[in-house]
Coordinates of C-alpha atoms and ligand atoms in Angstrom, one line a residue:
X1 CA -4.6 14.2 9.1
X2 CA -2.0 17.1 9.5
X3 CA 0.4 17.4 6.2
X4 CA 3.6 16.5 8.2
X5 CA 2.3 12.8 8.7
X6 CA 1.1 12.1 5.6
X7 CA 2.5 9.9 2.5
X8 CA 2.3 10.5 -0.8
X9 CA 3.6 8.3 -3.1
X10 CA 6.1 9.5 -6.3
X11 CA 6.7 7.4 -9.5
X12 CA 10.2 6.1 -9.8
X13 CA 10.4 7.4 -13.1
X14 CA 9.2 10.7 -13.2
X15 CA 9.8 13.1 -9.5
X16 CA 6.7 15.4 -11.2
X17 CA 4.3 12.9 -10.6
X18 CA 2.6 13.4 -7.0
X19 CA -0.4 11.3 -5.8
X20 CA -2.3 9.8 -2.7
X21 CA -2.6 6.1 -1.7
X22 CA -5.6 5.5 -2.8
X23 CA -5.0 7.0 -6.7
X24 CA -1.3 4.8 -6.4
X25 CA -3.3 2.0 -5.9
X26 CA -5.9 2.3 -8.5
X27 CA -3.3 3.2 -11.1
X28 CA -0.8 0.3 -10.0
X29 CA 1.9 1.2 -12.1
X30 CA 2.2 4.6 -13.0
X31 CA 1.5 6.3 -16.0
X32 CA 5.3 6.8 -17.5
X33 CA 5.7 3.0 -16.6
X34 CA 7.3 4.2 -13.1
X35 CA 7.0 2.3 -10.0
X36 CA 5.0 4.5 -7.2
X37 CA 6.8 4.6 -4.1
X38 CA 6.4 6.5 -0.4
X39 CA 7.8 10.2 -0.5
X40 CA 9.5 8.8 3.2
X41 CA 9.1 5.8 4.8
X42 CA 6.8 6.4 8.0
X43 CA 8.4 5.5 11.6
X44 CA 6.2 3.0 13.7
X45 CA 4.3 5.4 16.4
X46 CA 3.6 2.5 18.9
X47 CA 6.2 0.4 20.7
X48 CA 7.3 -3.2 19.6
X49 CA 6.7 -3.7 22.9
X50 CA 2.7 -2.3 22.3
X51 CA 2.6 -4.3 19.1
X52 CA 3.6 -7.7 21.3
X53 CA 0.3 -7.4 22.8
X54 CA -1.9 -7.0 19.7
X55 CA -3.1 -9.4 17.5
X56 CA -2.3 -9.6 13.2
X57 CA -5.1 -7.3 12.6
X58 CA -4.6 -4.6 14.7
X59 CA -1.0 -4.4 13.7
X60 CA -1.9 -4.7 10.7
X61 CA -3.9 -1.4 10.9
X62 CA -0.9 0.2 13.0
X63 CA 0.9 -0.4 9.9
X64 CA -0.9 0.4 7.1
X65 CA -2.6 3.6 8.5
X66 CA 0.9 5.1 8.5
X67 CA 1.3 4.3 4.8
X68 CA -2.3 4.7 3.5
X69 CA -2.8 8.3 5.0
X70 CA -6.1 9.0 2.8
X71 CA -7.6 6.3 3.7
X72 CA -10.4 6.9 6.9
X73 CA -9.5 4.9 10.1
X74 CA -13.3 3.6 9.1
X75 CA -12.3 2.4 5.8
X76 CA -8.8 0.9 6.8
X77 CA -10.7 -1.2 9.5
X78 CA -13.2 -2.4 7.0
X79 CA -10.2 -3.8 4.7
X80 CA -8.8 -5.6 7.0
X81 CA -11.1 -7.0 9.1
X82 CA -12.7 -8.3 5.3
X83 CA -8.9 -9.9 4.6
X84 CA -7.8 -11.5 7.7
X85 CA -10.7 -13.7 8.7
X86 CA -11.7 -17.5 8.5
X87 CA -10.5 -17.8 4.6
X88 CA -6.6 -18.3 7.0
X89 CA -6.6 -21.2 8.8
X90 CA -5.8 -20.2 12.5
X91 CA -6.5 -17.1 14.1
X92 CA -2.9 -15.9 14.4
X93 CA -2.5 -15.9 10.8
X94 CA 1.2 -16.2 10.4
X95 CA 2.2 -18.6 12.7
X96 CA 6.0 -19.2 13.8
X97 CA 7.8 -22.7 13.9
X98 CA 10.8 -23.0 15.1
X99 CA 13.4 -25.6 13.5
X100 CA 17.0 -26.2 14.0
X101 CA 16.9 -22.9 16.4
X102 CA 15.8 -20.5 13.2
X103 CA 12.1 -19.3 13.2
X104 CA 10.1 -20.0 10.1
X105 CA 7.5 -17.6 9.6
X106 CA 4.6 -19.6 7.9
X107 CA 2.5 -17.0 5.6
X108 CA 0.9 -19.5 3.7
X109 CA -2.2 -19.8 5.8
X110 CA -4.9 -18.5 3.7
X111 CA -6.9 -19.7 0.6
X112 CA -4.1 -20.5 -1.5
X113 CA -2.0 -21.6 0.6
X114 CA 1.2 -19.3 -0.5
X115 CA 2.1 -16.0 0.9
X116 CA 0.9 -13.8 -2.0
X117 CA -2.8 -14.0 0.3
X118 CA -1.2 -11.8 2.8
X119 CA -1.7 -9.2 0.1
X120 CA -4.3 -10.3 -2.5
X121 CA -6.7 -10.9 0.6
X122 CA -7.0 -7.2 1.2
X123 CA -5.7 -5.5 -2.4
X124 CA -9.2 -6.1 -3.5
X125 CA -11.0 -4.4 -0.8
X126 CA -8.3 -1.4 -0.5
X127 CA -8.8 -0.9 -4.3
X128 CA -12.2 -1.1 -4.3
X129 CA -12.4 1.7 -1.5
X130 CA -10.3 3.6 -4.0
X131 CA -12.0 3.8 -6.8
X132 CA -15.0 5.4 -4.2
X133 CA -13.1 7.6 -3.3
X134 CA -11.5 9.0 -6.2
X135 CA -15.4 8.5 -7.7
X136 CA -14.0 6.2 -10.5
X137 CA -16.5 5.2 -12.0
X138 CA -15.4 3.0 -14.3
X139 CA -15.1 -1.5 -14.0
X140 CA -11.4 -2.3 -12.9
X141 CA -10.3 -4.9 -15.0
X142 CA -7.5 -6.3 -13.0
X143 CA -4.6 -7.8 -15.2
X144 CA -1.8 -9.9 -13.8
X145 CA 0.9 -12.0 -14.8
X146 CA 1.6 -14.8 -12.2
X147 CA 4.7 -17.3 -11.6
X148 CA 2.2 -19.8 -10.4
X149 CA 0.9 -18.3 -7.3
X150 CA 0.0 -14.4 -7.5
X151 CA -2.6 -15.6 -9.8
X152 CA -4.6 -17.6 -7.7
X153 CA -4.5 -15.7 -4.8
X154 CA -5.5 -12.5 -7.2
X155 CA -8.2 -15.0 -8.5
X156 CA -9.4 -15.9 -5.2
X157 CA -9.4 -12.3 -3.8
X158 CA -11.1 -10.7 -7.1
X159 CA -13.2 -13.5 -8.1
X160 CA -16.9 -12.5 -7.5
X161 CA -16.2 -9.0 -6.8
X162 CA -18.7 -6.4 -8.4
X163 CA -17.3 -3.5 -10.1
X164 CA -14.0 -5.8 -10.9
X165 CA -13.0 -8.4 -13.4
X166 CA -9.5 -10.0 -13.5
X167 CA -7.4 -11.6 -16.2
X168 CA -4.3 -13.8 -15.1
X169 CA -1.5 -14.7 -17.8
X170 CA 0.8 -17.7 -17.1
X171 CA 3.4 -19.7 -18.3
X172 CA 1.6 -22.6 -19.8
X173 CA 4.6 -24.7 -19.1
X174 CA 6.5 -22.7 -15.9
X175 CA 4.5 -23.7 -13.1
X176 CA 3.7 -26.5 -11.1
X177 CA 0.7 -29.1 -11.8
X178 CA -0.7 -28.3 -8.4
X179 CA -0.7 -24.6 -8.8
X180 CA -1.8 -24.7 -12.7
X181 CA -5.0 -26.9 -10.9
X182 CA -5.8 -24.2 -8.7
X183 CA -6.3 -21.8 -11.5
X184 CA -7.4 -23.5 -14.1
X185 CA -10.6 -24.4 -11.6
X186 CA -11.5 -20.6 -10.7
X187 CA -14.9 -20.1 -10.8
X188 CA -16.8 -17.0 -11.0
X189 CA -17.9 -15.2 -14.2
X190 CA -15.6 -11.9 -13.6
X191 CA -12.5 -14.5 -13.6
X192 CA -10.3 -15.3 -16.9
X193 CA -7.3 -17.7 -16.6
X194 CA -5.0 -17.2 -19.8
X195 CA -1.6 -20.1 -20.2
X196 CA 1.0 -18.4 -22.4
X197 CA 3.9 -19.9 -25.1
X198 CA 7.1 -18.4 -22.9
X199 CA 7.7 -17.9 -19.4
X200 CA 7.3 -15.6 -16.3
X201 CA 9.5 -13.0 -17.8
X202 CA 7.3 -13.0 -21.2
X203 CA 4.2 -13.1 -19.6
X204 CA 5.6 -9.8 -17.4
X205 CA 6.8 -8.1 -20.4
X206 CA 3.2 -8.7 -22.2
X207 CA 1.1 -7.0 -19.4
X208 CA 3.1 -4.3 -18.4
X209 CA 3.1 -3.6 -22.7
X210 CA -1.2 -3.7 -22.5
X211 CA -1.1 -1.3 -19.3
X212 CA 1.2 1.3 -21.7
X213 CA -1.2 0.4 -24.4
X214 CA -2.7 4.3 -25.1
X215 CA -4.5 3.0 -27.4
X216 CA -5.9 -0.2 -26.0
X217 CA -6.5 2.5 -22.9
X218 CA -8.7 4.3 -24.6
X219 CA -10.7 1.7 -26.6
X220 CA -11.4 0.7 -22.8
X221 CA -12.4 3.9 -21.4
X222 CA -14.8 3.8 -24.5
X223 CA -15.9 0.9 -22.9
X224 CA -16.1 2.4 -19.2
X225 CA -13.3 0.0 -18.3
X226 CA -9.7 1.0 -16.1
X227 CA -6.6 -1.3 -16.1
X228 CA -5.1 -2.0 -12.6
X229 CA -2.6 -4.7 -11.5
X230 CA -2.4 -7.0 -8.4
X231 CA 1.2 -7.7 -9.1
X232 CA 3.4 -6.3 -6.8
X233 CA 4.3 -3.4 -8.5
X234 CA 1.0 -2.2 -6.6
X235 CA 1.5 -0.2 -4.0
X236 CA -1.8 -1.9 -2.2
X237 CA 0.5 -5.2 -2.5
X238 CA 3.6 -3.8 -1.2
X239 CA 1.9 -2.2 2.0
X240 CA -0.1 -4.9 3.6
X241 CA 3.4 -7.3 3.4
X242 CA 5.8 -4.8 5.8
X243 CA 2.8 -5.7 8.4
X244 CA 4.0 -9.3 9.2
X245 CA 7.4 -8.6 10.0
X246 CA 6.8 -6.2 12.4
X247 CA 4.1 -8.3 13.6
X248 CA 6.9 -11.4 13.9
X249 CA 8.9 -9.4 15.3
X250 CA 6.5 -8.4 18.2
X251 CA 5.6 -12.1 18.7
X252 CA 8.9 -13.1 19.0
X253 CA 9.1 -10.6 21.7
X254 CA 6.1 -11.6 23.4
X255 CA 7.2 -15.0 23.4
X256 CA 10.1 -13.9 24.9
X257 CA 12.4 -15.5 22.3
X258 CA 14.3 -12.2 21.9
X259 CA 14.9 -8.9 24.2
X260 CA 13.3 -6.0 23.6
X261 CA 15.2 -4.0 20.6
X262 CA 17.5 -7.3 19.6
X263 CA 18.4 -7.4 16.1
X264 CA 17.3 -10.3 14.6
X265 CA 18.0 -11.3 10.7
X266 CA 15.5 -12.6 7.5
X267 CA 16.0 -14.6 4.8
X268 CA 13.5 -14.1 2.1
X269 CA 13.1 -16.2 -0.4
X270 CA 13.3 -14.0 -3.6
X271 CA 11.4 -13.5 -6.7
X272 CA 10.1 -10.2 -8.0
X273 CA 11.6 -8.4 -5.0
X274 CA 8.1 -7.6 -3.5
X275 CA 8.3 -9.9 -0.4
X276 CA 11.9 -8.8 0.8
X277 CA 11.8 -5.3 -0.1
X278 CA 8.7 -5.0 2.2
X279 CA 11.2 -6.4 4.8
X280 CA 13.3 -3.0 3.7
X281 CA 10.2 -1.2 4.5
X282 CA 9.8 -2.3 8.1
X283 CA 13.2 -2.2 9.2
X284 CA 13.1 1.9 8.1
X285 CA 10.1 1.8 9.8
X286 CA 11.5 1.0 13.1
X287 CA 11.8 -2.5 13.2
X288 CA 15.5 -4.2 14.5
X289 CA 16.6 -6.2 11.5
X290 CA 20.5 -6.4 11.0
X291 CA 20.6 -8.3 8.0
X292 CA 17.8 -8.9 4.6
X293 CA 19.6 -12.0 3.2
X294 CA 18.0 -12.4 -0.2
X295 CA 17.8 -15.9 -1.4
X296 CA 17.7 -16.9 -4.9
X297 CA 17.2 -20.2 -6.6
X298 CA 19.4 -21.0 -9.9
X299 CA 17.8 -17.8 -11.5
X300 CA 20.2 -16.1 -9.8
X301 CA 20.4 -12.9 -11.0
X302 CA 20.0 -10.8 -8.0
X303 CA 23.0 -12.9 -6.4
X304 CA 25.3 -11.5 -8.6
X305 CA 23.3 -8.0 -8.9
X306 CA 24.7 -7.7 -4.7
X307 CA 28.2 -9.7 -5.7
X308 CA 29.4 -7.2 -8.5
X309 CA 26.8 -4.5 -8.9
X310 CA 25.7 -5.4 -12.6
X311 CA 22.3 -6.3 -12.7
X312 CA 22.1 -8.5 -16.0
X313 CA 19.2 -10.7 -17.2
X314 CA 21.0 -12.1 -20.1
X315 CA 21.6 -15.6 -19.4
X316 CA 19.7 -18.7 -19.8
X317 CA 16.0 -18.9 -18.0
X318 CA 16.1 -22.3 -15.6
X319 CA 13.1 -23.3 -15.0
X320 CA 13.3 -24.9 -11.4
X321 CA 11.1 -26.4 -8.5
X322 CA 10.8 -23.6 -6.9
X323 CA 9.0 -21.9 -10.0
X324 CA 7.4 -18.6 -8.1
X325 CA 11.0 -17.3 -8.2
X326 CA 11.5 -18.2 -11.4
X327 CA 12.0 -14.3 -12.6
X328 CA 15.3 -12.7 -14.5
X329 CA 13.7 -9.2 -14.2
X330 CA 12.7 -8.8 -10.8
X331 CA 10.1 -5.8 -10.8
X332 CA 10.2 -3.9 -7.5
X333 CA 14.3 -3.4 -7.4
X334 CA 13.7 -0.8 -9.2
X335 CA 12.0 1.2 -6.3
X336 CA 15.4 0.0 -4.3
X337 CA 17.4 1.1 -7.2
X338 CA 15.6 4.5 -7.1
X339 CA 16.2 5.1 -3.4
X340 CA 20.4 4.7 -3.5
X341 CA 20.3 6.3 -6.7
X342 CA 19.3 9.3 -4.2
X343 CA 15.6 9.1 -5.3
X344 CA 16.6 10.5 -8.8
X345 CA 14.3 9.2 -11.4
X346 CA 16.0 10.3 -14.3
X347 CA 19.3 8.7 -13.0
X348 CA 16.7 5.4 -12.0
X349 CA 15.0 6.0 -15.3
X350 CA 18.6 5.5 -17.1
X351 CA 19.1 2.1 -15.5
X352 CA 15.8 1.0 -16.7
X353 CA 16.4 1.8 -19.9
X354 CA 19.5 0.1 -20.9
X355 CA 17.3 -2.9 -18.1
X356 CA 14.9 -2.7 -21.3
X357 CA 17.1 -2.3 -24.5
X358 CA 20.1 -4.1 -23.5
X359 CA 19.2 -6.8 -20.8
X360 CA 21.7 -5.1 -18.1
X361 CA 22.9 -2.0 -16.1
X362 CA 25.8 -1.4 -14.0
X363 CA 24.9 0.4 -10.2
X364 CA 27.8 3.2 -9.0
X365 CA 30.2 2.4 -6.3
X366 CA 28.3 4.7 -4.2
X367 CA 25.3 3.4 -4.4
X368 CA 26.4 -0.1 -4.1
X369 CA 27.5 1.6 -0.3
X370 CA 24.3 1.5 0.2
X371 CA 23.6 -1.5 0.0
X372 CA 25.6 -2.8 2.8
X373 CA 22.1 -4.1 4.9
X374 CA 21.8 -6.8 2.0
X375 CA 23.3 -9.9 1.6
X376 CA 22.5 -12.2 -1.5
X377 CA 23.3 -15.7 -2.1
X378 CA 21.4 -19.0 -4.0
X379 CA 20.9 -22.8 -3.8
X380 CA 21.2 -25.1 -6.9
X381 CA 18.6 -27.7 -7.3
X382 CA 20.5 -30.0 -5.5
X383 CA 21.1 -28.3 -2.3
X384 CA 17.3 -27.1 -2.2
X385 CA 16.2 -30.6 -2.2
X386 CA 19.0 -32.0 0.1
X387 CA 17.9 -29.1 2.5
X388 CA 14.3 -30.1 2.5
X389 CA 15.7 -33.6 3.1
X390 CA 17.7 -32.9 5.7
X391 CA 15.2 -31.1 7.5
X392 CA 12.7 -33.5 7.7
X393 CA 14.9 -35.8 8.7
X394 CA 15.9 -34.2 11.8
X395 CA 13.0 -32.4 12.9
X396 CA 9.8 -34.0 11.2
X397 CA 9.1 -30.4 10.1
X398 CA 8.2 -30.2 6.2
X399 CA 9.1 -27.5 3.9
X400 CA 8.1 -26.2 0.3
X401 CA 10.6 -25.7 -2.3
X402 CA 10.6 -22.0 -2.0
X403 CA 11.6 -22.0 1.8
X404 CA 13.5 -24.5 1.3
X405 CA 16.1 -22.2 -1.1
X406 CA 15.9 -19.7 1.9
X407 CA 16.9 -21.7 4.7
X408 CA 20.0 -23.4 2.2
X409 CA 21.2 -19.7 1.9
X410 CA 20.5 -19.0 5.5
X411 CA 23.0 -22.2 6.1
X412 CA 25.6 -20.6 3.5
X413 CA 25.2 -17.3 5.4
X414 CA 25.5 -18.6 9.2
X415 CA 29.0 -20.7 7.4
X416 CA 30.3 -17.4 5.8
X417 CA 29.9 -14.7 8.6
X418 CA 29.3 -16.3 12.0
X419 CA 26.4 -14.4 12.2
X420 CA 24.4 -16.0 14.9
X421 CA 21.5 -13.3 15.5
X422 CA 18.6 -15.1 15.7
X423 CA 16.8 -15.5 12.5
X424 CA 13.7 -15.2 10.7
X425 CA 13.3 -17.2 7.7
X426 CA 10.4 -16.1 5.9
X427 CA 8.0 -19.5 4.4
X428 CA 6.5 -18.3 1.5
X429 CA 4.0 -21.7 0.5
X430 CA 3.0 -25.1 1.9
X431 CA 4.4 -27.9 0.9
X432 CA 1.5 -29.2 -0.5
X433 CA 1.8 -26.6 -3.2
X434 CA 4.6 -28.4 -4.4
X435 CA 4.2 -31.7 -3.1
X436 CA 6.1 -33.7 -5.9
X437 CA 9.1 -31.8 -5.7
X438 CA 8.9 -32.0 -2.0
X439 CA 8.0 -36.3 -1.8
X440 CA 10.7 -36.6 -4.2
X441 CA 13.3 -34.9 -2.2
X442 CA 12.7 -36.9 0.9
X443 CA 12.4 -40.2 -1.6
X444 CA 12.8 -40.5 -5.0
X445 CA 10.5 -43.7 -4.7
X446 CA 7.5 -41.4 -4.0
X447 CA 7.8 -40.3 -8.2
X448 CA 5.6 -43.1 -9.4
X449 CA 2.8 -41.9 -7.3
X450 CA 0.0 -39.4 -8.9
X451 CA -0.3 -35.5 -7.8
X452 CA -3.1 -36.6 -5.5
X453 CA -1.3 -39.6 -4.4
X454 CA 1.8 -37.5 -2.9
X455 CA -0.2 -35.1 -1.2
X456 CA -2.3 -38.2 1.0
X457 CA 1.3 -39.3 1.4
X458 CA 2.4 -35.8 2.4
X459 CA -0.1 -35.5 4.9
X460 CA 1.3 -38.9 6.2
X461 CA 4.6 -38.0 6.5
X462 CA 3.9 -34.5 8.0
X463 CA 1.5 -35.6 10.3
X464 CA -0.3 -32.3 8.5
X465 CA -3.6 -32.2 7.5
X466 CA -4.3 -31.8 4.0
X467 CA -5.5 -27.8 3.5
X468 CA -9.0 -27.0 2.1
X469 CA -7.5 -25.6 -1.0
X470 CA -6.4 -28.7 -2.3
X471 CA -9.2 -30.5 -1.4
X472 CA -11.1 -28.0 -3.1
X473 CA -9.6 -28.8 -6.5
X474 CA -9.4 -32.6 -6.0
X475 CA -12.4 -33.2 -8.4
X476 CA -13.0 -29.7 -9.4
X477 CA -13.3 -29.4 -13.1
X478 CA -11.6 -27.2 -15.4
X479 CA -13.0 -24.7 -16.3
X480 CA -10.1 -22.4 -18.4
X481 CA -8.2 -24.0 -21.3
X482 CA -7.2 -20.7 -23.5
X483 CA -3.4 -21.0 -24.3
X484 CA -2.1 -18.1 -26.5
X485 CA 1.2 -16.7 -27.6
X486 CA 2.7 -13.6 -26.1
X487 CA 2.6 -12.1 -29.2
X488 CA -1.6 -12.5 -29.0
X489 CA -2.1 -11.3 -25.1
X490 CA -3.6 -7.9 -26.5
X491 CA -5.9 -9.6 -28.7
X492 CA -6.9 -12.2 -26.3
X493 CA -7.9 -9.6 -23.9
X494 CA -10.1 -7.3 -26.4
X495 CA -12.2 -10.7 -26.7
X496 CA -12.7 -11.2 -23.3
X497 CA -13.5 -7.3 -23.2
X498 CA -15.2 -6.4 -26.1
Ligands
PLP501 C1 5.9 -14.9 -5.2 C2 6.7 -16.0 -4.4 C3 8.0 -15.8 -4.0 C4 8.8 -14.5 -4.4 O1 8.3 -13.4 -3.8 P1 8.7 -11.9 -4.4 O2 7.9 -11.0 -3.7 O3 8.3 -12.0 -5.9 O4 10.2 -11.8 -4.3 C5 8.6 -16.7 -3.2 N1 8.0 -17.8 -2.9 C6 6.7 -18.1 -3.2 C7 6.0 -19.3 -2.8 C8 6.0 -17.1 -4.0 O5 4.7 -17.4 -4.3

C-alpha cells in the first residue's frame, strides 16, 4: 500500500498522537481520552454504478479496505465473510421497504435484531486480527456500556470468543423488558452482564472513568489483561456502518428507484451519534446525500445543539420508549465537533472540557457554517406513537419505536422545507424489540397482554414472523442478576477479573 492512500487515524484530543487501524481499534478510545478519527476521509474508488452490481459483502470490503489500510485484503475478507453470514436473516442483509414513497432501510436483520449487529458482527473479528498483528499478547477484556442494545449485540459477537472476555453495564431500570431478556440470558463463560443504579449517561461516565483508570490499567497488565470498547467510540464500530449507506444507495440505483448521482436524503434516528455520523462518512466519501436529518426523541439535546449552537446536557433525563437513544452526552459528536473546529484538538479539547466540568459548551459561528448539511429535529412521545399508528394503519407496514422518531421528524422536515428528494430513513430495530410500546400504540387494549403475549400478537398483526432471537429467549433462563451502583463499577470488575 503506497503512503498516499493510506489512513491513519489521529485522537481528537491530542494532534501528536499517530496510529494505524488496527492499533485504533485495539485501543478504542485513545489514551488522553480522545476519540481516534481518519487523518482524511477516503474517496470511493469504484463507481456507485460498480457498487449497484455487488452484493453487501463485497461493498462492504470496497469500503472498509479504504479505511482499514493495514489490514491485508486476506484479512479484511476473512472479517467479513465471518460477519455477514447466516446469523442475518436474508442474504441481502439490509433489506429496503418502501412505505408512504420513503425507503426504510431495515438493519436489524441479524442476531439481535437491532442495527448495532452491523458492527458488533465484525468488531470482534477485526479486533481480534489486531491484536495479531500488533502481537498483543495480552486477553482483551471488552467493556461496554449499552442503552439496551449495543450490549447484546457486543454479547452475541464476543461471547465464546478465545483470547476475549466482555463486560456490559446497563441501566437496570432504562431499558426495555425485551431487551433486558436478551442479555440477561447470554451464555458463554467469557460473558458478564452487569444492571446499574442510574442510567445510560452514568453507566457511560463509569466505563470511560475504568478505561482512564492508570492504575486499574496496570493491576490488569499484571494480570496479562487489555481494556478495549465495542461502543462506538471504536473506530472498528464506526467503519463497518458507512458500508450500508453506500450500499443502499447502490441498491436504490440498481432498482432503478433513483438516477445515477441523484441526491437522495437520511434520517437517522439519533443516539450516541455513531449511526448518523457514519452517514457523514459516506457522503465525504462520495456518496450523493443532500441532507443527514438527525432525529431525536424527547432527549433532545442535539435538536437544540443544530437550533442554537450550545450543546448542553443539563436538563432533566426522560426516559422514553425509544430507550437506545436515551443519551444527553452523545459520544461521537465530538469527532464532528473536531472536524469544524478545523481538526484542532486543543480547541476540540476545550469544548470537552467545560462538556465535562460544566454540562455545556457553546460552538463558534463559523463552525456552526459548517454545519449547514445537518438538519435536527425530535418527536415527543406522543407523535412517535401516533406515527407508528398511523403507519400501520395505512400500509400494514410495522415499525419499532426508534424508527418510528425518524420517520415523525422526516414528516416535520418534508412540512418545513418542501424538500422532496427521495429519502432514506434509516430502521434501526424490529419491532419485536419493543413490542409493548409498539401493540400499545396501534391499541391501548393490547396492555393487559404479557411480553410474550404481544409479540404472538405482533406477528399477527404484521403478518411477520417472529425472529429467532426472541424465540431464543422465550424459556431461556437467566443467567446474570448482578446489580451494582455506579459508584461500585471498578470494584465489580476487579471481581470478575481478579
Ligand atoms: C443505538 C441505537 C440508536 C442510536 O444510534 P447512535 O449510533 O447511538 O446514534 C438508535 N436506534 C436503535 C434501535 C439503537 O440500538
Amino acid at each position: 500500500m503506497d503512503n498516499s492512500t493510506q489512513v491513519f487515524y489521529k485522537s481528537t484530543r491530542d494532534s501528536n498522537k499517530k496510529v494505524q487501524a488496527s492499533q485504533a481499534i485495539l485501543q478504542g478510545l485513545s489514551e488522553d481520552g480522545g476519540l481516534f478519527v481518519p487523518d482524511h476521509i477516503p474517496t470511493l474508488d469504484k463507481s456507485l454504478r460498480e457498487l449497484s452490481e455487488m452484493e453487501y459483502k463485497e461493498v462492504a470490503y470496497e469500503v472498509m479496505k479504504l479505511f482499514l489500510t493495514d489490514f491485508t485484503k486476506e484479512e479484511l475478507t476473512d472479517c467479513i465473510q465471518k460477519a455477514y453470514d447466516s446469523k442475518f436473516d436474508t442474504n441481502v442483509i439490509a433489506p429496503i421497504t418502501e412505505a408512504e414513497g420513503a425507503y426504510y432501510l431495515e438493519l436489524f436483520h441479524g442476531a439481535t435484531i437491532a442495527f448495532k449487529d452491523m458492527a458488533l458482527s465484525i468488531l470482534p473479528h477485526l479486533m481480534i486480527t489486531s491484536a495479531k498483528k500488533n502481537n498483543a499478547k495480552e486477553q482483551i477484556v471488552i467493556l461496554t456500556a449499552t442503552s439496551g442494545d449495543t450490549g447484546k449485540a457486543a454479547l452475541a459477537g464476543f461471547a465464546g470468543v478465545k483470547g476475549a472476555k466482555i463486560i456490559v453495564f446497563y441501566p437496570k431500570n432504562g431499558v426495555s423488558p425485551i431487551q433486558e431478556k436478551q442479555m440477561v440470558t447470554q451464555k458463554g463463560d467469557n460473558a458478564y452482564v452487569i444492571g446499574i443504579h442510574g442510567n445510560f449517561d452514568d453507566a457511560q461516565t463509569g466505563v470511560k472513568k475504568l478505561f482512564a483508570d492508570k492504575e486499574l490499567e496496570k493491576w490488569m497488565k499484571e494480570r496479562g489483561l487489555r481494556f478495549s470498547s465495542a461502543n462506538s467510540i471504536n473506530i472498528g464500530r464506526l467503519v463497518p456502518q458507512v458500508v450500508y449507506y453506500v450500499y443502499s444507495y447502490a441498491r436504490l440505483l440498481k432498482e432503478g428507484r433513483i438516477s445515477d448521482g441523484e441526491e437522495i436524503n437520511v434520517v437517522v434516528p439519533t443516539g450516541n451519534f455513531g449511526n448518523i455520523l457514519a452517514a457523514f462518512y459516506a457522503r465525504n466519501m462520495g456518496a450523493p446525500i443532500a441532507k443527514l436529518i438527525c432525529a431525536s426523541n424527547e432527549n433532545k439535546v442535539l435538536y437544540d445543539f443544530f437550533c442554537t449552537g450550545n450543546y448542553d446536557r443539563n436538563r432533566e433525563f426522560v426516559l422514553t420508549s425509544s430507550p437506545s437513544m436515551d443519551i444527553l452526552i452523545s459520544s461521537n459528536l465530538e469527532r464532528l465537533i473536531y472536524r469544524i473546529a478545523g481538526e484542532d484538538s486543543e480547541k476540540n479539547s476545550e469544548f470537552m472540557t467545560q462538556l465535562s466540568e460544566k454540562g455545556s459548551y457553546k460552538i463558534t459561528e463559523e463552525m456552526r457554517d459548517k454545519l449547514k448539511d445537518f438538519y435536527g429535529n425530535y418527536a415527543s412521545e406522543q407523535e412517535t406513537a401516533q406515527r407508528i399508528k398511523e403507519l400501520y394503519e395505512d400500509t400494514g407496514y410495522v415499525i419499532d419505536t426508534h424508527t418510528a422518531v425518524a420517520s415523525a421528524v422526516y414528516q416535520k422536515y418534508k412540512k418545513e422545507t418542501g424538500d422532496e428528494r427521495k429519502t432514506v430513513i434509516v430502521s434501526t430495530a424490529s419491532p419485536f424489540k419493543f413490542s409493548r410500546s409498539v401493540m400499545n400504540a396501534i391499541d391501548k387494549k393490547y396492555d393487559s397482554m404479557t411480553d410474550f403475549e404481544l409479540v404472538d400478537e405482533l406477528s399477527k398483526i404484521a403478518n411477520v414472523k417472529v425472529p429467532n432471537a426472541i424465540e431464543e429467549i422465550r424459556t431461556a433462563p437467566v443467567l446474570h442478576d448482578t446489580v451494582c451502583d455506579k459508584s461500585e463499577m471498578k470494584a465489580v470488575v476487579e471481581k470478575i477479573l481478579g
